[in-house]
Every structure is written in C-alpha cells, then in structure tokens.
Amino acid sequence: MLARSGDAVQALQDAIESVRDDNAIPSGLVRVTLSRFAYQLIFRPFIAEFGARYPHIQLELSLCDGTINILDAGYDLGIRFGDTLEEGMVARRLLSPFAEGLYAAPKYLARHGTPQTPDDLARHRLIGYRYITANRLLPLTLDADGEPLGVAMPTPLICNDIDVTADAIRAGLGIGRLFAPICAQQPDRERFRPVLRDYWKTYPGVYLYHLPHA
C-alpha cells in the first residue's frame, strides 16, 4: 500500500523537474504543502535522501491538515487525498486507499470492556480530533456495509495532532482514531488493540500534485 521510498523520491523528482525545468540542475525554492500524516508516512522516511539528491533545492514544507489551493497560496507541490484535489492538477498517486482504525490500549479495554457493536460505543470514551484550519471537531463516522454511520461518544480529550492521539491511546484515556499505516509505524504497536475493525472507514489514496507546467 505504501509507496516504496524510491517510488516516492521518483515522483517528487518528476514533479520538481516539471515545476523547475528552466534549470538543467534543479535549484531554488520549492514549496510543498502536506498534511502531518503525509509527512510521517511519505516524506520523513527519505528526507535525508531528498537532501542528498537535491543539494541546490531549498525545500519548504508546510504541514497543514486543511485543503490548500496551491495556486492561491503560492505552493509548487501538494500532497493530499485524491478526493480533495482541484480540477486540472497533474497528480501521481503515492498511497493506495487505507483505513482509519479505532484503537485502544489493553488497560483501557480491561477497565471498560471491548465494544462488540457500534451501539456499545455510547458507553465508551473517544479521543477527539479538531481540525486546525476549520476549527471543528472531526465527527466519528464508521462504515456499516458501505453506508456511513455517525456515532456520538463522550470525549474526555480533544487534540489536533496524531502524536497526541497516539499518546492518549497508550495512556488508556479512551478509544482513538489513527490511520492504519500510522499505527503500524508505532514502535509499540502491539499496545494498540484494534476495535470494531469491520466498521473501519476507508480513505481514498494520497496524491502528489502540482499545476501543469506552462
């Protein structure tokens, strides 16, 4: 599912050469907007390789979970879900679709029990997530045989960062949402017990995109 490091580097190389093809050697400022999870999954594993391959590029990374119009905001490249791309963009898929999982620590489940159905979640606690740019809470939406199912839960903690969410899950504060590949990256991932896996929502693929070169 996750693009190999070499594939991602090649995709960035192609994009950079497209937006910077006025130079034989890519150089100058390249501004990239991407979400925090996209940085962790895609960019962080090969950022050193990128720097070695492009010593003349000044790379600016802007981490933002909101939808950005790269033309209006002055970015060269973006990395976003495929369903949020503006029309007319040149896009290359970096990640296939993946699930947003529900996870809880063993000690939380030992105290509160393991939910067996979505209805059971009303008696549990959710680690909430707030969008930074939109300033709104992310509702909990499950997938019930292909239909979206909204679930209301008590929320003892709200944050706007996936690392804080992971820490809260570890601490046993509640059930939290993490993208499955993010959970797989956790060094102690065995402490993240999946909850209601059959109801996990699937997100579309993630793409590297830019404007067509004039």
JSON list of C-alpha atoms in Angstrom, two decimals:
[
{"chain": "A", "resi": 1, "resn": "MET", "atom": "CA", "xyz": [0.00, 0.00, 0.00]},
{"chain": "A", "resi": 2, "resn": "LEU", "atom": "CA", "xyz": [2.71, 2.45, 0.98]},
{"chain": "A", "resi": 3, "resn": "ALA", "atom": "CA", "xyz": [4.82, 3.68, -1.89]},
{"chain": "A", "resi": 4, "resn": "ARG", "atom": "CA", "xyz": [8.41, 2.47, -1.73]},
{"chain": "A", "resi": 5, "resn": "SER", "atom": "CA", "xyz": [10.91, 5.15, -0.81]},
{"chain": "A", "resi": 6, "resn": "GLY", "atom": "CA", "xyz": [12.38, 5.07, -4.30]},
{"chain": "A", "resi": 7, "resn": "ASP", "atom": "CA", "xyz": [8.95, 5.44, -5.88]},
{"chain": "A", "resi": 8, "resn": "ALA", "atom": "CA", "xyz": [8.16, 8.48, -3.76]},
{"chain": "A", "resi": 9, "resn": "VAL", "atom": "CA", "xyz": [11.55, 10.05, -4.50]},
{"chain": "A", "resi": 10, "resn": "GLN", "atom": "CA", "xyz": [11.00, 9.45, -8.21]},
{"chain": "A", "resi": 11, "resn": "ALA", "atom": "CA", "xyz": [7.55, 11.04, -8.04]},
{"chain": "A", "resi": 12, "resn": "LEU", "atom": "CA", "xyz": [9.00, 14.11, -6.33]},
{"chain": "A", "resi": 13, "resn": "GLN", "atom": "CA", "xyz": [11.87, 14.22, -8.79]},
{"chain": "A", "resi": 14, "resn": "ASP", "atom": "CA", "xyz": [9.45, 14.19, -11.73]},
{"chain": "A", "resi": 15, "resn": "ALA", "atom": "CA", "xyz": [7.33, 16.90, -10.14]},
{"chain": "A", "resi": 16, "resn": "ILE", "atom": "CA", "xyz": [10.29, 19.11, -9.25]},
{"chain": "A", "resi": 17, "resn": "GLU", "atom": "CA", "xyz": [11.72, 18.83, -12.75]},
{"chain": "A", "resi": 18, "resn": "SER", "atom": "CA", "xyz": [8.30, 19.78, -14.10]},
{"chain": "A", "resi": 19, "resn": "VAL", "atom": "CA", "xyz": [7.98, 22.91, -11.97]},
{"chain": "A", "resi": 20, "resn": "ARG", "atom": "CA", "xyz": [11.68, 23.79, -12.17]},
{"chain": "A", "resi": 21, "resn": "ASP", "atom": "CA", "xyz": [12.56, 22.76, -15.72]},
{"chain": "A", "resi": 22, "resn": "ASP", "atom": "CA", "xyz": [14.10, 26.12, -16.54]},
{"chain": "A", "resi": 23, "resn": "ASN", "atom": "CA", "xyz": [17.31, 24.84, -14.91]},
{"chain": "A", "resi": 24, "resn": "ALA", "atom": "CA", "xyz": [19.41, 21.88, -16.02]},
{"chain": "A", "resi": 25, "resn": "ILE", "atom": "CA", "xyz": [20.13, 21.23, -12.33]},
{"chain": "A", "resi": 26, "resn": "PRO", "atom": "CA", "xyz": [17.05, 21.62, -10.09]},
{"chain": "A", "resi": 27, "resn": "SER", "atom": "CA", "xyz": [17.64, 24.57, -7.79]},
{"chain": "A", "resi": 28, "resn": "GLY", "atom": "CA", "xyz": [15.87, 27.32, -5.94]},
{"chain": "A", "resi": 29, "resn": "LEU", "atom": "CA", "xyz": [12.92, 27.32, -3.58]},
{"chain": "A", "resi": 30, "resn": "VAL", "atom": "CA", "xyz": [10.35, 24.51, -3.77]},
{"chain": "A", "resi": 31, "resn": "ARG", "atom": "CA", "xyz": [7.33, 24.97, -1.50]},
{"chain": "A", "resi": 32, "resn": "VAL", "atom": "CA", "xyz": [5.33, 21.87, -0.57]},
{"chain": "A", "resi": 33, "resn": "THR", "atom": "CA", "xyz": [2.07, 21.73, 1.38]},
{"chain": "A", "resi": 34, "resn": "LEU", "atom": "CA", "xyz": [1.11, 18.45, 3.00]},
{"chain": "A", "resi": 35, "resn": "SER", "atom": "CA", "xyz": [-0.72, 17.05, 5.98]},
{"chain": "A", "resi": 36, "resn": "ARG", "atom": "CA", "xyz": [1.12, 15.88, 9.06]},
{"chain": "A", "resi": 37, "resn": "PHE", "atom": "CA", "xyz": [0.29, 12.24, 8.44]},
{"chain": "A", "resi": 38, "resn": "ALA", "atom": "CA", "xyz": [1.51, 12.55, 4.83]},
{"chain": "A", "resi": 39, "resn": "TYR", "atom": "CA", "xyz": [4.80, 13.89, 6.14]},
{"chain": "A", "resi": 40, "resn": "GLN", "atom": "CA", "xyz": [5.16, 10.97, 8.55]},
{"chain": "A", "resi": 41, "resn": "LEU", "atom": "CA", "xyz": [4.22, 8.30, 6.03]},
{"chain": "A", "resi": 42, "resn": "ILE", "atom": "CA", "xyz": [5.73, 9.65, 2.82]},
{"chain": "A", "resi": 43, "resn": "PHE", "atom": "CA", "xyz": [8.28, 12.37, 3.36]},
{"chain": "A", "resi": 44, "resn": "ARG", "atom": "CA", "xyz": [10.03, 11.57, 6.63]},
{"chain": "A", "resi": 45, "resn": "PRO", "atom": "CA", "xyz": [11.39, 8.15, 5.54]},
{"chain": "A", "resi": 46, "resn": "PHE", "atom": "CA", "xyz": [13.50, 9.66, 2.76]},
{"chain": "A", "resi": 47, "resn": "ILE", "atom": "CA", "xyz": [14.03, 13.31, 3.67]},
{"chain": "A", "resi": 48, "resn": "ALA", "atom": "CA", "xyz": [17.78, 12.69, 4.01]},
{"chain": "A", "resi": 49, "resn": "GLU", "atom": "CA", "xyz": [17.87, 11.05, 0.58]},
{"chain": "A", "resi": 50, "resn": "PHE", "atom": "CA", "xyz": [15.99, 14.00, -0.88]},
{"chain": "A", "resi": 51, "resn": "GLY", "atom": "CA", "xyz": [18.52, 16.45, 0.57]},
{"chain": "A", "resi": 52, "resn": "ALA", "atom": "CA", "xyz": [21.43, 14.45, -0.82]},
{"chain": "A", "resi": 53, "resn": "ARG", "atom": "CA", "xyz": [19.85, 14.18, -4.26]},
{"chain": "A", "resi": 54, "resn": "TYR", "atom": "CA", "xyz": [18.93, 17.87, -4.48]},
{"chain": "A", "resi": 55, "resn": "PRO", "atom": "CA", "xyz": [21.63, 19.89, -2.71]},
{"chain": "A", "resi": 56, "resn": "HIS", "atom": "CA", "xyz": [20.67, 23.05, -4.64]},
{"chain": "A", "resi": 57, "resn": "ILE", "atom": "CA", "xyz": [16.98, 22.91, -3.72]},
{"chain": "A", "resi": 58, "resn": "GLN", "atom": "CA", "xyz": [15.72, 24.99, -0.82]},
{"chain": "A", "resi": 59, "resn": "LEU", "atom": "CA", "xyz": [12.81, 22.88, 0.40]},
{"chain": "A", "resi": 60, "resn": "GLU", "atom": "CA", "xyz": [9.98, 24.47, 2.36]},
{"chain": "A", "resi": 61, "resn": "LEU", "atom": "CA", "xyz": [7.48, 22.08, 3.97]},
{"chain": "A", "resi": 62, "resn": "SER", "atom": "CA", "xyz": [4.20, 23.46, 5.28]},
{"chain": "A", "resi": 63, "resn": "LEU", "atom": "CA", "xyz": [2.25, 20.96, 7.38]},
{"chain": "A", "resi": 64, "resn": "CYS", "atom": "CA", "xyz": [-1.46, 21.67, 7.39]},
{"chain": "A", "resi": 65, "resn": "ASP", "atom": "CA", "xyz": [-4.45, 19.33, 7.58]},
{"chain": "A", "resi": 66, "resn": "GLY", "atom": "CA", "xyz": [-6.72, 21.74, 5.74]},
{"chain": "A", "resi": 67, "resn": "THR", "atom": "CA", "xyz": [-7.37, 21.83, 2.00]},
{"chain": "A", "resi": 68, "resn": "ILE", "atom": "CA", "xyz": [-4.99, 24.25, 0.29]},
{"chain": "A", "resi": 69, "resn": "ASN", "atom": "CA", "xyz": [-5.29, 25.81, -3.16]},
{"chain": "A", "resi": 70, "resn": "ILE", "atom": "CA", "xyz": [-1.65, 25.67, -4.18]},
{"chain": "A", "resi": 71, "resn": "LEU", "atom": "CA", "xyz": [-2.06, 28.35, -6.84]},
{"chain": "A", "resi": 72, "resn": "ASP", "atom": "CA", "xyz": [-3.63, 30.88, -4.48]},
{"chain": "A", "resi": 73, "resn": "ALA", "atom": "CA", "xyz": [-1.25, 30.01, -1.63]},
{"chain": "A", "resi": 74, "resn": "GLY", "atom": "CA", "xyz": [1.89, 30.05, -3.77]},
{"chain": "A", "resi": 75, "resn": "TYR", "atom": "CA", "xyz": [2.95, 26.42, -3.39]},
{"chain": "A", "resi": 76, "resn": "ASP", "atom": "CA", "xyz": [4.73, 24.40, -6.04]},
{"chain": "A", "resi": 77, "resn": "LEU", "atom": "CA", "xyz": [3.59, 20.95, -4.90]},
{"chain": "A", "resi": 78, "resn": "GLY", "atom": "CA", "xyz": [0.96, 19.45, -2.65]},
{"chain": "A", "resi": 79, "resn": "ILE", "atom": "CA", "xyz": [0.32, 16.05, -1.09]},
{"chain": "A", "resi": 80, "resn": "ARG", "atom": "CA", "xyz": [-3.34, 15.39, -0.32]},
{"chain": "A", "resi": 81, "resn": "PHE", "atom": "CA", "xyz": [-6.17, 12.88, -0.51]},
{"chain": "A", "resi": 82, "resn": "GLY", "atom": "CA", "xyz": [-7.32, 12.32, -4.07]},
{"chain": "A", "resi": 83, "resn": "ASP", "atom": "CA", "xyz": [-10.87, 13.50, -3.38]},
{"chain": "A", "resi": 84, "resn": "THR", "atom": "CA", "xyz": [-9.67, 16.98, -2.35]},
{"chain": "A", "resi": 85, "resn": "LEU", "atom": "CA", "xyz": [-7.66, 17.88, -5.46]},
{"chain": "A", "resi": 86, "resn": "GLU", "atom": "CA", "xyz": [-8.67, 20.82, -7.60]},
{"chain": "A", "resi": 87, "resn": "GLU", "atom": "CA", "xyz": [-9.55, 20.20, -11.22]},
{"chain": "A", "resi": 88, "resn": "GLY", "atom": "CA", "xyz": [-6.75, 20.44, -13.75]},
{"chain": "A", "resi": 89, "resn": "MET", "atom": "CA", "xyz": [-3.96, 19.27, -11.44]},
{"chain": "A", "resi": 90, "resn": "VAL", "atom": "CA", "xyz": [-1.23, 16.92, -12.57]},
{"chain": "A", "resi": 91, "resn": "ALA", "atom": "CA", "xyz": [-1.34, 14.14, -9.96]},
{"chain": "A", "resi": 92, "resn": "ARG", "atom": "CA", "xyz": [0.56, 10.96, -9.14]},
{"chain": "A", "resi": 93, "resn": "ARG", "atom": "CA", "xyz": [-0.66, 8.51, -6.51]},
{"chain": "A", "resi": 94, "resn": "LEU", "atom": "CA", "xyz": [1.71, 7.86, -3.63]},
{"chain": "A", "resi": 95, "resn": "LEU", "atom": "CA", "xyz": [-0.57, 5.83, -1.34]},
{"chain": "A", "resi": 96, "resn": "SER", "atom": "CA", "xyz": [-3.40, 3.44, -2.10]},
{"chain": "A", "resi": 97, "resn": "PRO", "atom": "CA", "xyz": [-6.65, 3.74, -0.11]},
{"chain": "A", "resi": 98, "resn": "PHE", "atom": "CA", "xyz": [-6.31, 2.80, 3.56]},
{"chain": "A", "resi": 99, "resn": "ALA", "atom": "CA", "xyz": [-8.42, 2.52, 6.69]},
{"chain": "A", "resi": 100, "resn": "GLU", "atom": "CA", "xyz": [-8.90, 4.87, 9.60]},
{"chain": "A", "resi": 101, "resn": "GLY", "atom": "CA", "xyz": [-8.72, 2.49, 12.54]},
{"chain": "A", "resi": 102, "resn": "LEU", "atom": "CA", "xyz": [-10.13, 2.61, 16.05]},
{"chain": "A", "resi": 103, "resn": "TYR", "atom": "CA", "xyz": [-7.60, 1.62, 18.70]},
{"chain": "A", "resi": 104, "resn": "ALA", "atom": "CA", "xyz": [-7.48, 1.28, 22.46]},
{"chain": "A", "resi": 105, "resn": "ALA", "atom": "CA", "xyz": [-4.86, 0.27, 25.00]},
{"chain": "A", "resi": 106, "resn": "PRO", "atom": "CA", "xyz": [-5.16, -3.11, 26.73]},
{"chain": "A", "resi": 107, "resn": "LYS", "atom": "CA", "xyz": [-5.58, -1.39, 30.10]},
{"chain": "A", "resi": 108, "resn": "TYR", "atom": "CA", "xyz": [-8.48, 0.70, 28.78]},
{"chain": "A", "resi": 109, "resn": "LEU", "atom": "CA", "xyz": [-10.23, -2.40, 27.44]},
{"chain": "A", "resi": 110, "resn": "ALA", "atom": "CA", "xyz": [-9.59, -4.23, 30.70]},
{"chain": "A", "resi": 111, "resn": "ARG", "atom": "CA", "xyz": [-11.39, -1.46, 32.61]},
{"chain": "A", "resi": 112, "resn": "HIS", "atom": "CA", "xyz": [-14.21, -0.71, 30.18]},
{"chain": "A", "resi": 113, "resn": "GLY", "atom": "CA", "xyz": [-14.60, -3.85, 28.10]},
{"chain": "A", "resi": 114, "resn": "THR", "atom": "CA", "xyz": [-14.25, -4.29, 24.35]},
{"chain": "A", "resi": 115, "resn": "PRO", "atom": "CA", "xyz": [-17.13, -2.89, 22.26]},
{"chain": "A", "resi": 116, "resn": "GLN", "atom": "CA", "xyz": [-18.70, -5.50, 20.02]},
{"chain": "A", "resi": 117, "resn": "THR", "atom": "CA", "xyz": [-21.11, -3.27, 18.07]},
{"chain": "A", "resi": 118, "resn": "PRO", "atom": "CA", "xyz": [-21.25, 0.45, 17.24]},
{"chain": "A", "resi": 119, "resn": "ASP", "atom": "CA", "xyz": [-24.07, 0.84, 19.79]},
{"chain": "A", "resi": 120, "resn": "ASP", "atom": "CA", "xyz": [-21.62, -0.19, 22.52]},
{"chain": "A", "resi": 121, "resn": "LEU", "atom": "CA", "xyz": [-19.51, 2.91, 21.81]},
{"chain": "A", "resi": 122, "resn": "ALA", "atom": "CA", "xyz": [-22.01, 5.14, 23.62]},
{"chain": "A", "resi": 123, "resn": "ARG", "atom": "CA", "xyz": [-20.66, 3.65, 26.87]},
{"chain": "A", "resi": 124, "resn": "HIS", "atom": "CA", "xyz": [-17.04, 4.35, 25.92]},
{"chain": "A", "resi": 125, "resn": "ARG", "atom": "CA", "xyz": [-14.78, 7.41, 25.64]},
{"chain": "A", "resi": 126, "resn": "LEU", "atom": "CA", "xyz": [-13.45, 8.89, 22.41]},
{"chain": "A", "resi": 127, "resn": "ILE", "atom": "CA", "xyz": [-10.21, 10.80, 21.98]},
{"chain": "A", "resi": 128, "resn": "GLY", "atom": "CA", "xyz": [-11.45, 13.68, 19.85]},
{"chain": "A", "resi": 129, "resn": "TYR", "atom": "CA", "xyz": [-9.72, 15.45, 16.99]},
{"chain": "A", "resi": 130, "resn": "ARG", "atom": "CA", "xyz": [-10.20, 19.08, 15.98]},
{"chain": "A", "resi": 131, "resn": "TYR", "atom": "CA", "xyz": [-9.32, 20.39, 12.52]},
{"chain": "A", "resi": 132, "resn": "ILE", "atom": "CA", "xyz": [-6.93, 23.30, 12.95]},
{"chain": "A", "resi": 133, "resn": "THR", "atom": "CA", "xyz": [-7.95, 25.37, 9.94]},
{"chain": "A", "resi": 134, "resn": "ALA", "atom": "CA", "xyz": [-11.70, 24.73, 10.06]},
{"chain": "A", "resi": 135, "resn": "ASN", "atom": "CA", "xyz": [-11.82, 24.80, 13.88]},
{"chain": "A", "resi": 136, "resn": "ARG", "atom": "CA", "xyz": [-14.36, 22.00, 14.05]},
{"chain": "A", "resi": 137, "resn": "LEU", "atom": "CA", "xyz": [-14.42, 18.59, 15.64]},
{"chain": "A", "resi": 138, "resn": "LEU", "atom": "CA", "xyz": [-13.96, 15.59, 13.39]},
{"chain": "A", "resi": 139, "resn": "PRO", "atom": "CA", "xyz": [-17.12, 13.50, 13.77]},
{"chain": "A", "resi": 140, "resn": "LEU", "atom": "CA", "xyz": [-16.74, 9.78, 14.31]},
{"chain": "A", "resi": 141, "resn": "THR", "atom": "CA", "xyz": [-18.02, 8.07, 11.17]},
{"chain": "A", "resi": 142, "resn": "LEU", "atom": "CA", "xyz": [-17.95, 4.32, 10.73]},
{"chain": "A", "resi": 143, "resn": "ASP", "atom": "CA", "xyz": [-18.66, 2.19, 7.67]},
{"chain": "A", "resi": 144, "resn": "ALA", "atom": "CA", "xyz": [-21.73, -0.03, 8.06]},
{"chain": "A", "resi": 145, "resn": "ASP", "atom": "CA", "xyz": [-21.88, -2.22, 4.95]},
{"chain": "A", "resi": 146, "resn": "GLY", "atom": "CA", "xyz": [-20.87, 0.66, 2.72]},
{"chain": "A", "resi": 147, "resn": "GLU", "atom": "CA", "xyz": [-23.08, 3.24, 4.42]},
{"chain": "A", "resi": 148, "resn": "PRO", "atom": "CA", "xyz": [-21.70, 6.00, 6.69]},
{"chain": "A", "resi": 149, "resn": "LEU", "atom": "CA", "xyz": [-22.70, 5.59, 10.32]},
{"chain": "A", "resi": 150, "resn": "GLY", "atom": "CA", "xyz": [-22.22, 8.54, 12.65]},
{"chain": "A", "resi": 151, "resn": "VAL", "atom": "CA", "xyz": [-21.57, 7.71, 16.30]},
{"chain": "A", "resi": 152, "resn": "ALA", "atom": "CA", "xyz": [-21.70, 10.09, 19.27]},
{"chain": "A", "resi": 153, "resn": "MET", "atom": "CA", "xyz": [-19.36, 9.37, 22.18]},
{"chain": "A", "resi": 154, "resn": "PRO", "atom": "CA", "xyz": [-18.22, 11.16, 25.35]},
{"chain": "A", "resi": 155, "resn": "THR", "atom": "CA", "xyz": [-14.96, 12.98, 24.61]},
{"chain": "A", "resi": 156, "resn": "PRO", "atom": "CA", "xyz": [-12.65, 13.50, 27.60]},
{"chain": "A", "resi": 157, "resn": "LEU", "atom": "CA", "xyz": [-9.76, 14.78, 25.47]},
{"chain": "A", "resi": 158, "resn": "ILE", "atom": "CA", "xyz": [-9.64, 16.79, 22.25]},
{"chain": "A", "resi": 159, "resn": "CYS", "atom": "CA", "xyz": [-6.42, 17.42, 20.32]},
{"chain": "A", "resi": 160, "resn": "ASN", "atom": "CA", "xyz": [-5.26, 18.39, 16.85]},
{"chain": "A", "resi": 161, "resn": "ASP", "atom": "CA", "xyz": [-2.23, 16.15, 16.49]},
{"chain": "A", "resi": 162, "resn": "ILE", "atom": "CA", "xyz": [-1.84, 12.46, 15.67]},
{"chain": "A", "resi": 163, "resn": "ASP", "atom": "CA", "xyz": [1.10, 12.03, 18.04]},
{"chain": "A", "resi": 164, "resn": "VAL", "atom": "CA", "xyz": [-1.01, 13.34, 20.93]},
{"chain": "A", "resi": 165, "resn": "THR", "atom": "CA", "xyz": [-3.79, 10.97, 19.88]},
{"chain": "A", "resi": 166, "resn": "ALA", "atom": "CA", "xyz": [-1.35, 8.05, 19.96]},
{"chain": "A", "resi": 167, "resn": "ASP", "atom": "CA", "xyz": [-0.07, 9.10, 23.39]},
{"chain": "A", "resi": 168, "resn": "ALA", "atom": "CA", "xyz": [-3.63, 9.32, 24.72]},
{"chain": "A", "resi": 169, "resn": "ILE", "atom": "CA", "xyz": [-4.40, 5.84, 23.41]},
{"chain": "A", "resi": 170, "resn": "ARG", "atom": "CA", "xyz": [-1.27, 4.50, 25.13]},
{"chain": "A", "resi": 171, "resn": "ALA", "atom": "CA", "xyz": [-2.30, 6.19, 28.37]},
{"chain": "A", "resi": 172, "resn": "GLY", "atom": "CA", "xyz": [-5.67, 4.45, 28.29]},
{"chain": "A", "resi": 173, "resn": "LEU", "atom": "CA", "xyz": [-7.68, 7.67, 28.10]},
{"chain": "A", "resi": 174, "resn": "GLY", "atom": "CA", "xyz": [-10.09, 6.30, 25.53]},
{"chain": "A", "resi": 175, "resn": "ILE", "atom": "CA", "xyz": [-10.56, 4.90, 22.06]},
{"chain": "A", "resi": 176, "resn": "GLY", "atom": "CA", "xyz": [-8.70, 6.86, 19.41]},
{"chain": "A", "resi": 177, "resn": "ARG", "atom": "CA", "xyz": [-8.60, 7.12, 15.65]},
{"chain": "A", "resi": 178, "resn": "LEU", "atom": "CA", "xyz": [-5.38, 6.59, 13.73]},
{"chain": "A", "resi": 179, "resn": "PHE", "atom": "CA", "xyz": [-4.80, 5.82, 10.10]},
{"chain": "A", "resi": 180, "resn": "ALA", "atom": "CA", "xyz": [-3.83, 2.15, 9.99]},
{"chain": "A", "resi": 181, "resn": "PRO", "atom": "CA", "xyz": [-0.39, 2.78, 8.40]},
{"chain": "A", "resi": 182, "resn": "ILE", "atom": "CA", "xyz": [0.37, 5.37, 11.10]},
{"chain": "A", "resi": 183, "resn": "CYS", "atom": "CA", "xyz": [-0.46, 2.81, 13.77]},
{"chain": "A", "resi": 184, "resn": "ALA", "atom": "CA", "xyz": [1.77, 0.28, 12.01]},
{"chain": "A", "resi": 185, "resn": "GLN", "atom": "CA", "xyz": [4.68, 2.74, 12.38]},
{"chain": "A", "resi": 186, "resn": "GLN", "atom": "CA", "xyz": [4.38, 2.93, 16.17]},
{"chain": "A", "resi": 187, "resn": "PRO", "atom": "CA", "xyz": [7.34, 1.22, 17.87]},
{"chain": "A", "resi": 188, "resn": "ASP", "atom": "CA", "xyz": [4.93, -0.26, 20.45]},
{"chain": "A", "resi": 189, "resn": "ARG", "atom": "CA", "xyz": [2.12, -1.01, 18.01]},
{"chain": "A", "resi": 190, "resn": "GLU", "atom": "CA", "xyz": [1.24, -4.19, 19.89]},
{"chain": "A", "resi": 191, "resn": "ARG", "atom": "CA", "xyz": [-0.21, -1.90, 22.59]},
{"chain": "A", "resi": 192, "resn": "PHE", "atom": "CA", "xyz": [-2.74, -0.52, 20.10]},
{"chain": "A", "resi": 193, "resn": "ARG", "atom": "CA", "xyz": [-5.60, -3.01, 20.07]},
{"chain": "A", "resi": 194, "resn": "PRO", "atom": "CA", "xyz": [-7.99, -2.69, 17.10]},
{"chain": "A", "resi": 195, "resn": "VAL", "atom": "CA", "xyz": [-11.63, -2.04, 17.95]},
{"chain": "A", "resi": 196, "resn": "LEU", "atom": "CA", "xyz": [-14.60, -2.79, 15.66]},
{"chain": "A", "resi": 197, "resn": "ARG", "atom": "CA", "xyz": [-12.35, -3.47, 12.68]},
{"chain": "A", "resi": 198, "resn": "ASP", "atom": "CA", "xyz": [-15.30, -4.49, 10.49]},
{"chain": "A", "resi": 199, "resn": "TYR", "atom": "CA", "xyz": [-16.63, -0.92, 10.73]},
{"chain": "A", "resi": 200, "resn": "TRP", "atom": "CA", "xyz": [-13.48, 1.00, 9.87]},
{"chain": "A", "resi": 201, "resn": "LYS", "atom": "CA", "xyz": [-13.83, 3.77, 7.34]},
{"chain": "A", "resi": 202, "resn": "THR", "atom": "CA", "xyz": [-11.63, 3.71, 4.22]},
{"chain": "A", "resi": 203, "resn": "TYR", "atom": "CA", "xyz": [-9.95, 6.88, 2.98]},
{"chain": "A", "resi": 204, "resn": "PRO", "atom": "CA", "xyz": [-9.04, 7.50, -0.67]},
{"chain": "A", "resi": 205, "resn": "GLY", "atom": "CA", "xyz": [-5.50, 7.35, -1.98]},
{"chain": "A", "resi": 206, "resn": "VAL", "atom": "CA", "xyz": [-2.96, 10.11, -1.37]},
{"chain": "A", "resi": 207, "resn": "TYR", "atom": "CA", "xyz": [-1.52, 12.01, -4.32]},
{"chain": "A", "resi": 208, "resn": "LEU", "atom": "CA", "xyz": [1.38, 14.28, -5.12]},
{"chain": "A", "resi": 209, "resn": "TYR", "atom": "CA", "xyz": [0.01, 17.07, -7.29]},
{"chain": "A", "resi": 210, "resn": "HIS", "atom": "CA", "xyz": [1.01, 20.30, -9.00]},
{"chain": "A", "resi": 211, "resn": "LEU", "atom": "CA", "xyz": [-0.18, 22.68, -11.67]},
{"chain": "A", "resi": 212, "resn": "PRO", "atom": "CA", "xyz": [0.51, 21.81, -15.31]},
{"chain": "A", "resi": 213, "resn": "HIS", "atom": "CA", "xyz": [3.71, 23.48, -16.40]},
{"chain": "A", "resi": 214, "resn": "ALA", "atom": "CA", "xyz": [3.03, 26.34, -18.77]}
]
